Coordinates of C-alpha atoms in Angstrom, one line a residue:
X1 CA -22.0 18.6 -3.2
X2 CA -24.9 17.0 -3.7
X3 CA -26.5 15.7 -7.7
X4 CA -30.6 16.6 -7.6
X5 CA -31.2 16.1 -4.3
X6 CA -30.0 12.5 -4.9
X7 CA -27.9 10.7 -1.8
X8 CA -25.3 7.5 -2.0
X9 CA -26.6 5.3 0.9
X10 CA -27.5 8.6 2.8
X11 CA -24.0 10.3 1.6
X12 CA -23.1 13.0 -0.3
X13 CA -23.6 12.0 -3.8
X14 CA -20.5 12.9 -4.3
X15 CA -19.2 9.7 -2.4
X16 CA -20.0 7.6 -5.4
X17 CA -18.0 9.3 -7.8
X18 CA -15.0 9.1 -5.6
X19 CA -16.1 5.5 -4.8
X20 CA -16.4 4.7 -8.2
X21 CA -12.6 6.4 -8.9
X22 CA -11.3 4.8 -6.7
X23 CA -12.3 1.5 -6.8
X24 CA -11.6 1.2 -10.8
X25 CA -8.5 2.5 -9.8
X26 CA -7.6 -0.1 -7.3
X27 CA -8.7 -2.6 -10.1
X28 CA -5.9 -1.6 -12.1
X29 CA -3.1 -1.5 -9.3
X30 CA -4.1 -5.1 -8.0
X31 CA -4.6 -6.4 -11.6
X32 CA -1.1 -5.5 -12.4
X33 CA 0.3 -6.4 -9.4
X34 CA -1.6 -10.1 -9.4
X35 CA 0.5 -10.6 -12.4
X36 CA 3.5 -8.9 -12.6
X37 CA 6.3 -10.9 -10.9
X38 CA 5.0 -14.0 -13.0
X39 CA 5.2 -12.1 -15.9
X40 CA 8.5 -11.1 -14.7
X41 CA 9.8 -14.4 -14.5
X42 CA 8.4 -15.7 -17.0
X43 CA 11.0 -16.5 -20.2
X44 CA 11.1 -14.2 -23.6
X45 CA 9.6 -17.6 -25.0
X46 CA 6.7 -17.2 -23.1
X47 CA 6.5 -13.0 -23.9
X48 CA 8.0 -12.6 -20.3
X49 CA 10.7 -10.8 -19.2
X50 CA 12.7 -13.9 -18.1
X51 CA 14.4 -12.4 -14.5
X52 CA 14.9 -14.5 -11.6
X53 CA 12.7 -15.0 -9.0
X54 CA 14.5 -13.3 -6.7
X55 CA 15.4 -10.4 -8.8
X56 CA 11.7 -9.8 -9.4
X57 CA 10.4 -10.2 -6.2
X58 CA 12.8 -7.5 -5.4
X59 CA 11.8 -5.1 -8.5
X60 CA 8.1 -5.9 -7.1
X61 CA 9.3 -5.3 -3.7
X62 CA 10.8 -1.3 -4.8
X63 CA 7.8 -1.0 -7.2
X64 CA 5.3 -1.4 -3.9
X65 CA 8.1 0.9 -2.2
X66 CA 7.8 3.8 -4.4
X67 CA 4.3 3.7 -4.7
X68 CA 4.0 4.2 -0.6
X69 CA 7.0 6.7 -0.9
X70 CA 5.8 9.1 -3.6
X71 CA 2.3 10.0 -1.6
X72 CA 4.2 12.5 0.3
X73 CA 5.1 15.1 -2.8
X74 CA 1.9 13.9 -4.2
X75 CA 0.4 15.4 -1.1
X76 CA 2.4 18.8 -1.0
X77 CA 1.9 19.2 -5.1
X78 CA -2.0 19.1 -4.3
X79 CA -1.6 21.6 -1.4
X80 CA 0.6 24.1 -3.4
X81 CA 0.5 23.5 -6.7
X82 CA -3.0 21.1 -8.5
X83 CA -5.8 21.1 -5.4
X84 CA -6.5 17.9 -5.0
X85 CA -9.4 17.8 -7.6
X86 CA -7.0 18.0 -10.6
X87 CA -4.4 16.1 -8.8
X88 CA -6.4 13.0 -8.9
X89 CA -7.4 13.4 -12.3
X90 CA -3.8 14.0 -13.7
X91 CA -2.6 11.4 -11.1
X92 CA -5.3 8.7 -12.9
X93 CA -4.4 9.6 -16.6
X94 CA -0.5 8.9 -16.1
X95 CA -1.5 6.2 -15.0
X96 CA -3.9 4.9 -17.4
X97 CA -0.4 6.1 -19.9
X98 CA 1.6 3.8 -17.6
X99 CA -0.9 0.5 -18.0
X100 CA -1.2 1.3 -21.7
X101 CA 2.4 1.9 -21.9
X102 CA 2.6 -2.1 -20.7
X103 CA 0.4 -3.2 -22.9
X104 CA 2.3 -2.4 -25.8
X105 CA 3.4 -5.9 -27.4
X106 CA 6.6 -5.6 -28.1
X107 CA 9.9 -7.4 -27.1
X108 CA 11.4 -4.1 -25.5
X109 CA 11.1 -4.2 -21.6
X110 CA 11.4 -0.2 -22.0
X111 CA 7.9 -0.1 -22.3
X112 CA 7.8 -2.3 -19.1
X113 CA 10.0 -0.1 -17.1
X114 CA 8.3 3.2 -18.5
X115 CA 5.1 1.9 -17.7
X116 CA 5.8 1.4 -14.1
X117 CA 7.7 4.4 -13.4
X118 CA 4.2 6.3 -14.8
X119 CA 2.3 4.0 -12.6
X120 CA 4.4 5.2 -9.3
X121 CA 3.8 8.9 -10.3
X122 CA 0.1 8.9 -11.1
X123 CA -0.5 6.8 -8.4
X124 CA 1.5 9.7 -6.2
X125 CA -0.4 12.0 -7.4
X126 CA -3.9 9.9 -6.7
X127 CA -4.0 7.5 -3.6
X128 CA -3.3 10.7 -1.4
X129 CA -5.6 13.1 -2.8
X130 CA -8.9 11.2 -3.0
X131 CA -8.9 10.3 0.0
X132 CA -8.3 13.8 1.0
X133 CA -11.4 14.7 -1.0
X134 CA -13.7 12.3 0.6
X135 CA -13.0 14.3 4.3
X136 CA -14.2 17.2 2.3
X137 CA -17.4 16.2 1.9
X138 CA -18.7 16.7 5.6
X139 CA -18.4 19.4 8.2
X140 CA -15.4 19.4 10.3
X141 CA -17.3 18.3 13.1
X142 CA -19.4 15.0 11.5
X143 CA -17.0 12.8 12.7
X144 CA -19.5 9.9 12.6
X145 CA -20.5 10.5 9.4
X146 CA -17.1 11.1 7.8
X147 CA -16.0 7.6 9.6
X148 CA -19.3 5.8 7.8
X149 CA -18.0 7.8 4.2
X150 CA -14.3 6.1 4.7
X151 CA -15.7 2.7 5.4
X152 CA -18.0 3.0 2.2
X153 CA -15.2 4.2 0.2
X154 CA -12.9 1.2 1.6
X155 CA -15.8 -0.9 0.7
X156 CA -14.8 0.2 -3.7
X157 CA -11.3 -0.3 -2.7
X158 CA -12.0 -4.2 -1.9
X159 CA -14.2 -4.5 -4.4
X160 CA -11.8 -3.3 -7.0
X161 CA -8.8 -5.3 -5.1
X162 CA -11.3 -8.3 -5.5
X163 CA -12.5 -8.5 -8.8
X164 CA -8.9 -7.5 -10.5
X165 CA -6.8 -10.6 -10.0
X166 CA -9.8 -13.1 -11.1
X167 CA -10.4 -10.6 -14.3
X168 CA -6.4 -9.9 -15.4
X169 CA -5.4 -13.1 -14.5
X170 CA -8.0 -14.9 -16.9
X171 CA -6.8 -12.8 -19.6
X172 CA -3.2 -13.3 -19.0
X173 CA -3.3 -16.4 -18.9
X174 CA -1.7 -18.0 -21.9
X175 CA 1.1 -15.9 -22.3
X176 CA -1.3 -13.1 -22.9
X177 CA 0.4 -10.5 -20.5
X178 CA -0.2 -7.2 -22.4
X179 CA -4.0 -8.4 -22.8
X180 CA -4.0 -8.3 -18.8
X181 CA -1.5 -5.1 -19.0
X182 CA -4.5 -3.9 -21.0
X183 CA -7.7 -4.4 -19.2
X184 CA -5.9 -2.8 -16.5
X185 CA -5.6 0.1 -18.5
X186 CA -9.0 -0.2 -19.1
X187 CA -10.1 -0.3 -15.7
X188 CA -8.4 3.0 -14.9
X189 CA -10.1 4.9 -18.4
X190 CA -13.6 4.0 -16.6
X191 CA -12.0 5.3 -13.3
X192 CA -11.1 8.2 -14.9
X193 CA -14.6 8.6 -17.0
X194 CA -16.8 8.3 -14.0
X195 CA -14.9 10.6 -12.1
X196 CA -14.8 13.8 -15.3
X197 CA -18.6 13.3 -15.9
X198 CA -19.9 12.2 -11.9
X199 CA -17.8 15.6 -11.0
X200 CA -19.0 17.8 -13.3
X201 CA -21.7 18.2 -10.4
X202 CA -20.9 16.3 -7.6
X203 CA -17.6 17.3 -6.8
X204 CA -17.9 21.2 -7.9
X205 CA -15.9 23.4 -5.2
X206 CA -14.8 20.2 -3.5
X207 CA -10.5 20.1 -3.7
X208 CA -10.6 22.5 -6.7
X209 CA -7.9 24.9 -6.1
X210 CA -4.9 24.4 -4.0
X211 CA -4.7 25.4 0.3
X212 CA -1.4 27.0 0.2
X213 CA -0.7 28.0 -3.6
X214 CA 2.9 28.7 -4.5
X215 CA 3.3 32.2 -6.0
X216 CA 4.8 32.3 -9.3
X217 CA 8.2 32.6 -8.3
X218 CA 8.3 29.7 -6.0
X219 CA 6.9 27.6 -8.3
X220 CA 9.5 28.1 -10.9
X221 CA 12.2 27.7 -8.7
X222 CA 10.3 24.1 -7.6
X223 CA 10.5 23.4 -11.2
X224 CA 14.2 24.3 -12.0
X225 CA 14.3 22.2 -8.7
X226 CA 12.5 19.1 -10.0
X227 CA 14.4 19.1 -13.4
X228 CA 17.6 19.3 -11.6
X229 CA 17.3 16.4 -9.7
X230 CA 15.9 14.7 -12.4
X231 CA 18.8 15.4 -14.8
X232 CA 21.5 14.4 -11.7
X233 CA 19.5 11.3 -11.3
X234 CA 19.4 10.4 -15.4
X235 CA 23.3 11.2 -15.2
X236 CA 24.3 9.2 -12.2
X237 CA 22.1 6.2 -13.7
X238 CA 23.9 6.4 -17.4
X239 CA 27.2 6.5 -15.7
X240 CA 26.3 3.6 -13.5
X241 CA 25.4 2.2 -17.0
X242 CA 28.3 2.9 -18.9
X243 CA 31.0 1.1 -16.1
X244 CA 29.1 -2.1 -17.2
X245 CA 28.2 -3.3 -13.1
X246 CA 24.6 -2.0 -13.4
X247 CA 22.4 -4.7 -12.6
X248 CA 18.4 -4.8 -11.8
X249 CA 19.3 -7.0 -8.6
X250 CA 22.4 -4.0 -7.7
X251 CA 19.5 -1.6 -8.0
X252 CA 17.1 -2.4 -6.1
X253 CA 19.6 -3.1 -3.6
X254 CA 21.1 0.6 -3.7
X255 CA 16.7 1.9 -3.7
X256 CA 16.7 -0.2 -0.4
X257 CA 19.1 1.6 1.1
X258 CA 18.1 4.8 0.1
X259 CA 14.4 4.3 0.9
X260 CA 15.5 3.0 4.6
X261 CA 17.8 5.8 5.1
X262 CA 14.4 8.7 4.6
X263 CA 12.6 7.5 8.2
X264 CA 15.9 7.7 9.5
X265 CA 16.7 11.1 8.4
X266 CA 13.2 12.4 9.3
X267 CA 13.3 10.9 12.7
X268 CA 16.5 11.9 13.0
X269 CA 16.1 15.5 12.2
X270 CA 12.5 15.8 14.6
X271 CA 14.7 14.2 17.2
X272 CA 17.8 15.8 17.0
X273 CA 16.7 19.5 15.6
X274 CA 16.2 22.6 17.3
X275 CA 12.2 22.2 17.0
X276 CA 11.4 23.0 21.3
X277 CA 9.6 19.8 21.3
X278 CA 8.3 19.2 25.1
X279 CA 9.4 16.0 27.2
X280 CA 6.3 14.6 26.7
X281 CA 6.3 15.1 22.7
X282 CA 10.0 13.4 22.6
X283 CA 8.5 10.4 24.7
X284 CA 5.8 9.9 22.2
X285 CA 8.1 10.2 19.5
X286 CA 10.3 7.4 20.8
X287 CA 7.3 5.4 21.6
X288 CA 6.1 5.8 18.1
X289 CA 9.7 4.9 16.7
X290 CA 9.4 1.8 18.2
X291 CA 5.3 1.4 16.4
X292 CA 7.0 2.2 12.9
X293 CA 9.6 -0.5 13.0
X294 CA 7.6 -3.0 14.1
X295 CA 4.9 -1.6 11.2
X296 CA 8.1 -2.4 9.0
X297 CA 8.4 -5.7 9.5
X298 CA 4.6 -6.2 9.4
X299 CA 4.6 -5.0 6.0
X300 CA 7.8 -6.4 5.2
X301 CA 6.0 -10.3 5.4
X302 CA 2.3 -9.2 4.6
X303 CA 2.7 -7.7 1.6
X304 CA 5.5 -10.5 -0.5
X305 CA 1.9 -11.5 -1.4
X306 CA 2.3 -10.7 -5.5
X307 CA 5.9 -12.1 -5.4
X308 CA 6.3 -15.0 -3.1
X309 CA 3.3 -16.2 -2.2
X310 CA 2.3 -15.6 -6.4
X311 CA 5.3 -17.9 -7.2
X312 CA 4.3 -20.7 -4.7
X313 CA 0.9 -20.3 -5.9
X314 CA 2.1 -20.9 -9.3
X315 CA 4.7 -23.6 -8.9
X316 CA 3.9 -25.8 -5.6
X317 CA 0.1 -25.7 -5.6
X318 CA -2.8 -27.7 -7.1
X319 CA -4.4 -24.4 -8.6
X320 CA -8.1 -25.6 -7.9
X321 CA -11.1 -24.4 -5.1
X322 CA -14.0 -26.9 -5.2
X323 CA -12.9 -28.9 -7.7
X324 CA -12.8 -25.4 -10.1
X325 CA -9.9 -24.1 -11.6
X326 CA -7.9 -21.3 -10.9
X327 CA -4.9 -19.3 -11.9
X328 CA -2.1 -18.2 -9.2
X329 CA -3.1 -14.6 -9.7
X330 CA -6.8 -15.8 -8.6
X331 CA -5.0 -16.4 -5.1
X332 CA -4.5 -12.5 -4.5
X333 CA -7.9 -12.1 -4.2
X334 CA -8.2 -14.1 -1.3
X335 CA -7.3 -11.0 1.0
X336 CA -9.5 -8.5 0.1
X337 CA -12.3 -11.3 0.3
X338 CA -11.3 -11.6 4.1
X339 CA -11.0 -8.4 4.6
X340 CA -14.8 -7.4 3.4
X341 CA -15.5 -9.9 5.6
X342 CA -14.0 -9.7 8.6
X343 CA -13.6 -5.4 8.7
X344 CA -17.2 -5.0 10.8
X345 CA -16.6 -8.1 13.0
X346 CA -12.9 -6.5 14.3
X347 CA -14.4 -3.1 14.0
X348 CA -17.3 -4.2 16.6
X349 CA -14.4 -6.1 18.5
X350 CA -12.2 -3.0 18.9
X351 CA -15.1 -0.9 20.1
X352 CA -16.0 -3.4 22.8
X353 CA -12.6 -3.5 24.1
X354 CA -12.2 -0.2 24.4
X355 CA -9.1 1.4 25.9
X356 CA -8.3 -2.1 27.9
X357 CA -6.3 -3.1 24.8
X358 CA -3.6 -0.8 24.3
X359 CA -2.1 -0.1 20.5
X360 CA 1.3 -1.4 21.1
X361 CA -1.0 -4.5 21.9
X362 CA -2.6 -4.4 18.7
X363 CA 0.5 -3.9 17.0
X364 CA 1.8 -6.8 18.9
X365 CA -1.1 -9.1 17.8
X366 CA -0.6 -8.3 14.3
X367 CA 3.2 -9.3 14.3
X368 CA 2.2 -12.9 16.1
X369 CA -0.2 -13.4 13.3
X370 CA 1.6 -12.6 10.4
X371 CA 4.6 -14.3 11.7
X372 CA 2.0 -17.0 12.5
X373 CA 0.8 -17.4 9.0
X374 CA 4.4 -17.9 7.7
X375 CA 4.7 -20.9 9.9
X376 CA 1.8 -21.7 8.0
X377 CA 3.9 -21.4 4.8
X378 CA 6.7 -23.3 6.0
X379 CA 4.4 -26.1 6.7
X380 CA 3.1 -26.1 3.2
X381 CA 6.9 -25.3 1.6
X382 CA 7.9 -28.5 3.4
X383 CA 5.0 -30.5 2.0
X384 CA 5.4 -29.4 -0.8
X385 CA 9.2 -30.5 -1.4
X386 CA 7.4 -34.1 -2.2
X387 CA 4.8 -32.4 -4.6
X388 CA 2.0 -29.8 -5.1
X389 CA -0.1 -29.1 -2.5
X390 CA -3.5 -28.1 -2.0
X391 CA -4.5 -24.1 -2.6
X392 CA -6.7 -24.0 1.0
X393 CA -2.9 -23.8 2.5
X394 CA -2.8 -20.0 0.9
X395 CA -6.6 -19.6 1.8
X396 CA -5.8 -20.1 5.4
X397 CA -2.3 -18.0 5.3
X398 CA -4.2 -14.9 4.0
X399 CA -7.0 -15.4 6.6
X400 CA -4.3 -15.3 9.6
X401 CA -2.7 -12.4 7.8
X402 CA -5.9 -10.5 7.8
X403 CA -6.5 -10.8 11.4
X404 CA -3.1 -9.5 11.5
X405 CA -3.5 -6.5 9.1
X406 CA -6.8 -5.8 10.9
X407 CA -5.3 -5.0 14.3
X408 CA -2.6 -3.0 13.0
X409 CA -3.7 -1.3 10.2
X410 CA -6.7 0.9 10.9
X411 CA -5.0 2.5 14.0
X412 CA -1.7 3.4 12.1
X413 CA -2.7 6.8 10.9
X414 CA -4.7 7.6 14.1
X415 CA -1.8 6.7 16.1
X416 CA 1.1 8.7 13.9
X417 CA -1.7 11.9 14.6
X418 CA -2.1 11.4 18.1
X419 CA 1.3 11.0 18.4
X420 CA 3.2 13.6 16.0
X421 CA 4.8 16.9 17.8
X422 CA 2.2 19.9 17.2
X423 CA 4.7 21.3 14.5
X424 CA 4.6 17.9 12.7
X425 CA 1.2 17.1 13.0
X426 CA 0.9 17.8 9.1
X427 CA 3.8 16.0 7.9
X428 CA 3.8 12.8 10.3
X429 CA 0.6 11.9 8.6
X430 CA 2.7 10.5 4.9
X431 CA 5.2 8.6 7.3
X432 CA 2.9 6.0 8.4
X433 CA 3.4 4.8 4.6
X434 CA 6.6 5.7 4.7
X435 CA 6.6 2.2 7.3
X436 CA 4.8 0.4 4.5
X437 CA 7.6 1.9 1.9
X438 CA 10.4 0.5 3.9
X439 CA 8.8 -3.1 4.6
X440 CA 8.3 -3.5 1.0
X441 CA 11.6 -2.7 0.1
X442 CA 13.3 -4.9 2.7
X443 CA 10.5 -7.8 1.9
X444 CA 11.6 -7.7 -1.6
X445 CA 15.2 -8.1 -0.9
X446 CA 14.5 -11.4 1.1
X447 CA 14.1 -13.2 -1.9
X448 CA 18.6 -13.4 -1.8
X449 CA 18.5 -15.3 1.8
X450 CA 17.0 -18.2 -1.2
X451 CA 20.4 -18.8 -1.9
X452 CA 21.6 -19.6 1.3
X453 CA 18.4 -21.3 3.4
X454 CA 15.0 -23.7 2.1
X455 CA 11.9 -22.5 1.5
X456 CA 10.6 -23.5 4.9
X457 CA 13.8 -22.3 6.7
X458 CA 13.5 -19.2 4.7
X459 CA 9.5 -18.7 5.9
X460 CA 10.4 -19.9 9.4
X461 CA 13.5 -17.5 9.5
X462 CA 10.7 -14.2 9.0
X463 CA 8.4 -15.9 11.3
X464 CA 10.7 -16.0 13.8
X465 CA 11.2 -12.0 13.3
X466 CA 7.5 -11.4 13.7
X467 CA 6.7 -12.8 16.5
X468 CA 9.6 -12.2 18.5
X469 CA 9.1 -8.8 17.6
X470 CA 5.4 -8.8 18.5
X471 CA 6.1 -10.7 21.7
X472 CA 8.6 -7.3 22.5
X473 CA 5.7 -5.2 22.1
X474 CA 3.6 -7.4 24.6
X475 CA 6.3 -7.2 27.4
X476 CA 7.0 -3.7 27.1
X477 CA 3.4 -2.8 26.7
X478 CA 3.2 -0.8 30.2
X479 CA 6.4 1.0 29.2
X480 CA 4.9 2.3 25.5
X481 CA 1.5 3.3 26.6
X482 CA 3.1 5.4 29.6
X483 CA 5.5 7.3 26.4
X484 CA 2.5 7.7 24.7
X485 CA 0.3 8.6 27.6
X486 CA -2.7 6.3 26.1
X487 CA -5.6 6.4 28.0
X488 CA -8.1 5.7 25.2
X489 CA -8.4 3.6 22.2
X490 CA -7.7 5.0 18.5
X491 CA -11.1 5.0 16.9
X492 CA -11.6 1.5 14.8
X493 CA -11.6 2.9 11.3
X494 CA -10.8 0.4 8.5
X495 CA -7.6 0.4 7.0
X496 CA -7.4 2.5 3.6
X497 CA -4.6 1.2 1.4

């Protein structure tokens, strides 16, 4: 696993292939997601797509949803079917297809929709899996080490989530969508370049066959399985189609439902089913019920980032830091800035706490400040009803969210291990995203209470959620930690996303 001898700040060479993948990978995700709603909204006049605002912040909202949602038969295709080597490689061509698909410039949104739907599956098939191969590169028992290797590779994610908006949204701008559609897809053929000729050495015998492979009868029957539902799902859709009530907003209404109803199911069946879990495994499990809903609405305000915040960006703020331009899309690379900032400051902070501060108290934190920064919001939608205000009102919401996302987000996955019943301690670890999944889907459905409420009632009205919610966690703190029998802290890892 090593190139020559050669080392990537004393890691496996290996590290900067996978560091390379996936931050050119997370430069095309953010670079299309810095400019998609706008696009979205933006009339046929202008090469857009010409939806409402609402209806796109809830096609953004699903899109995030998916993405979340499809890690999990990502996951178990690596394990039985691809090894995670060739998963992430398949997983990055579709897609590069899927950004290329985008960029075609025609008038057809076909290409728009086909695009994305590749999107969702490569990226199923790759956010899962690389990270998966970067816990291969050290000894099971190099915990320090493999904790340094995470925070190098979150480093490329940041820097890819960074650099993306500021470079797609400069060449979007001017109606040029499909030219940002396109270095997007550029962005993902050096991802995908780097990681065929870096792992030609590097990464030999790392993730190259699957753990569990199917045998060859199992593995037809999962296709016939796969094309089945496929087929039922292409039917049920045409049928919608042909009684004329299919609508984008009536779909993503109907995904919203269905993606809310999976956490219920699986929680439901580990709950409910014959599975001998112990007392003290069905009091962690309701304590970490609690955890997931209140991860939920975390997500649910944090991440309307590329639809609402984009659109107030766009339309209610003087688009200029230090007296230098911007565009809107620029604003979504506020976040990763603070988190590359801020990431070793809580992760010393964390560590010098120790076990005094519990993780329903982090969680709890992290509600008050996202629900915090959308005070912040309503402040500025209020101002703004009299004219444009000034950009530093999004450069201070994103640096309250961060503090938020920073208490919550790094212990989510050591918290769903730590807490998961022995026979689930495998699956439990796709439904922390599953909480992300269903706070997308809900966030992008939001965008209806417009009709009825302002802007700032409409900010304060989330708000209000958040912080009640996080002030729950507070008072019934004792209660939580004794259901989850905490006695130490989750180790401060940064959050991978």
């Amino acid at each position: 696993m090593s190139n020559d001898g050669k080392t990537f700040f004393g890691h496996p060479w290996a590290l900067a292939t996978l560091f390379g993948t996936e931050m050119w990978e997370r430069f095309s995700w953010y670079g299309l997601r810095a400019i998609l709603a706008t696009f979205m909204v933006a009339s046929p006049a202008h090469q857009g797509l010409g939806l409402s605002q609402e209806t796109a912040q809830a096609v953004v909202g699903i899109y995030g949803a998916l993405i979340y949602l499809v890690a999990l038969p990502g996951g178990w295709i690596a394990d039985r079917i691809l090894g995670a080597r060739r998963s992430v490689f398949w997983g990055g061509f579709v897609i590069m297809c899927g950004h290329i698909s985008m960029a075609v410039p025609v008038s057809s949104p076909a290409y728009v929709w086909l695009g994305l739907l590749l999107i969702v599956l490569g990226t199923g098939l790759l956010k899962p899996n690389i990270s998966v191969m970067v816990g291969k590169l050290y000894p099971e028992d190099d915990d320090a080490r493999r904790d340094a290797g995470f925070s190098l590779f979150y480093l490329g994610i940041n820097l890819g989530a960074f650099f993306a908006p500021i470079v797609v949204g400069s060449l979007a701008a001017g109606d040029r969508w499909h030219l940002g559609f396109g270095a997007a897809a550029v962005g993902m053929a050096f991802g995908l370049l780097q990681y065929t000729i870096g792992g030609r050495v590097s990464l030999r015998g790392v993730g190259d066959r699957p753990e569990v492979p199917l045998h060859p009868h199992e593995l037809r029957r999962v296709g016939l399985t796969a094309a089945g539902v496929a087929v039922a799902v292409a039917i049920a859709l045409g049928a919608w189609a042909a009684t004329g009530t299919f609508t984008l907003g009536r779909f993503t209404a109907v995904m919203t439902a269905v993606i809310i109803a999976v956490p219920i199911a699986y929680f439901g069946y580990i709950m409910l089913g014959a599975h001998d879990l112990s007392e003290d495994e069905r009091s962690r499990m309701k304590a970490y019920i609690w955890l997931f809903a209140a991860a939920s609405i975390f997500w649910m305000i944090y991440d309307l980032a590329p639809s609402k915040l984009l659109f107030f960006a766009e339309n209610n703020t003087d688009l200029s830091l230090f007296g230098i331009p911007i565009h809107a899309a620029t604003t979504q690379s506020f976040n990763p800035l603070f988190i590359m900032i801020f990431v070793p400051v809580f992760a010393a902070l964390w560590v010098k706490l120790g076990d005094r501060v519990s993780t329903a108290q982090k969680f709890g934190f992290a509600l008050v400040m996202v629900g915090l920064s959308f005070v912040v919001m309503a402040m500025a939608a209020n101002l703004a009803e009299s004219g444009r205000v000034s950009v530093w009102w999004l450069v201070l919401v994103y640096l309250v969210q961060v503090f938020g996302e920073l208490a919550l987000s790094p212990v989510g996955l050591s918290v769903t291990t730590k807490l998961a019943p022995r026979a689930f301690k495998g699956q439990m670890l796709g439904v922390w995203f599953i909480a992300v999944s269903v706070g997308d889907a809900v966030g992008g459905q939001t965008g209806r209470l417009g009709d009825v409420m302002s802007e700032p009632a409409y900010y304060l009205l989330l708000a209000a959620m958040a912080i009640v919610a996080g002030l729950g966690l507070f008072a019934f703190n004792r209660k939580l930690r004794a259901m989850m029998a905490e006695h130490h802290a989750p180790p401060a890892m940064p959050p991978v996303r």
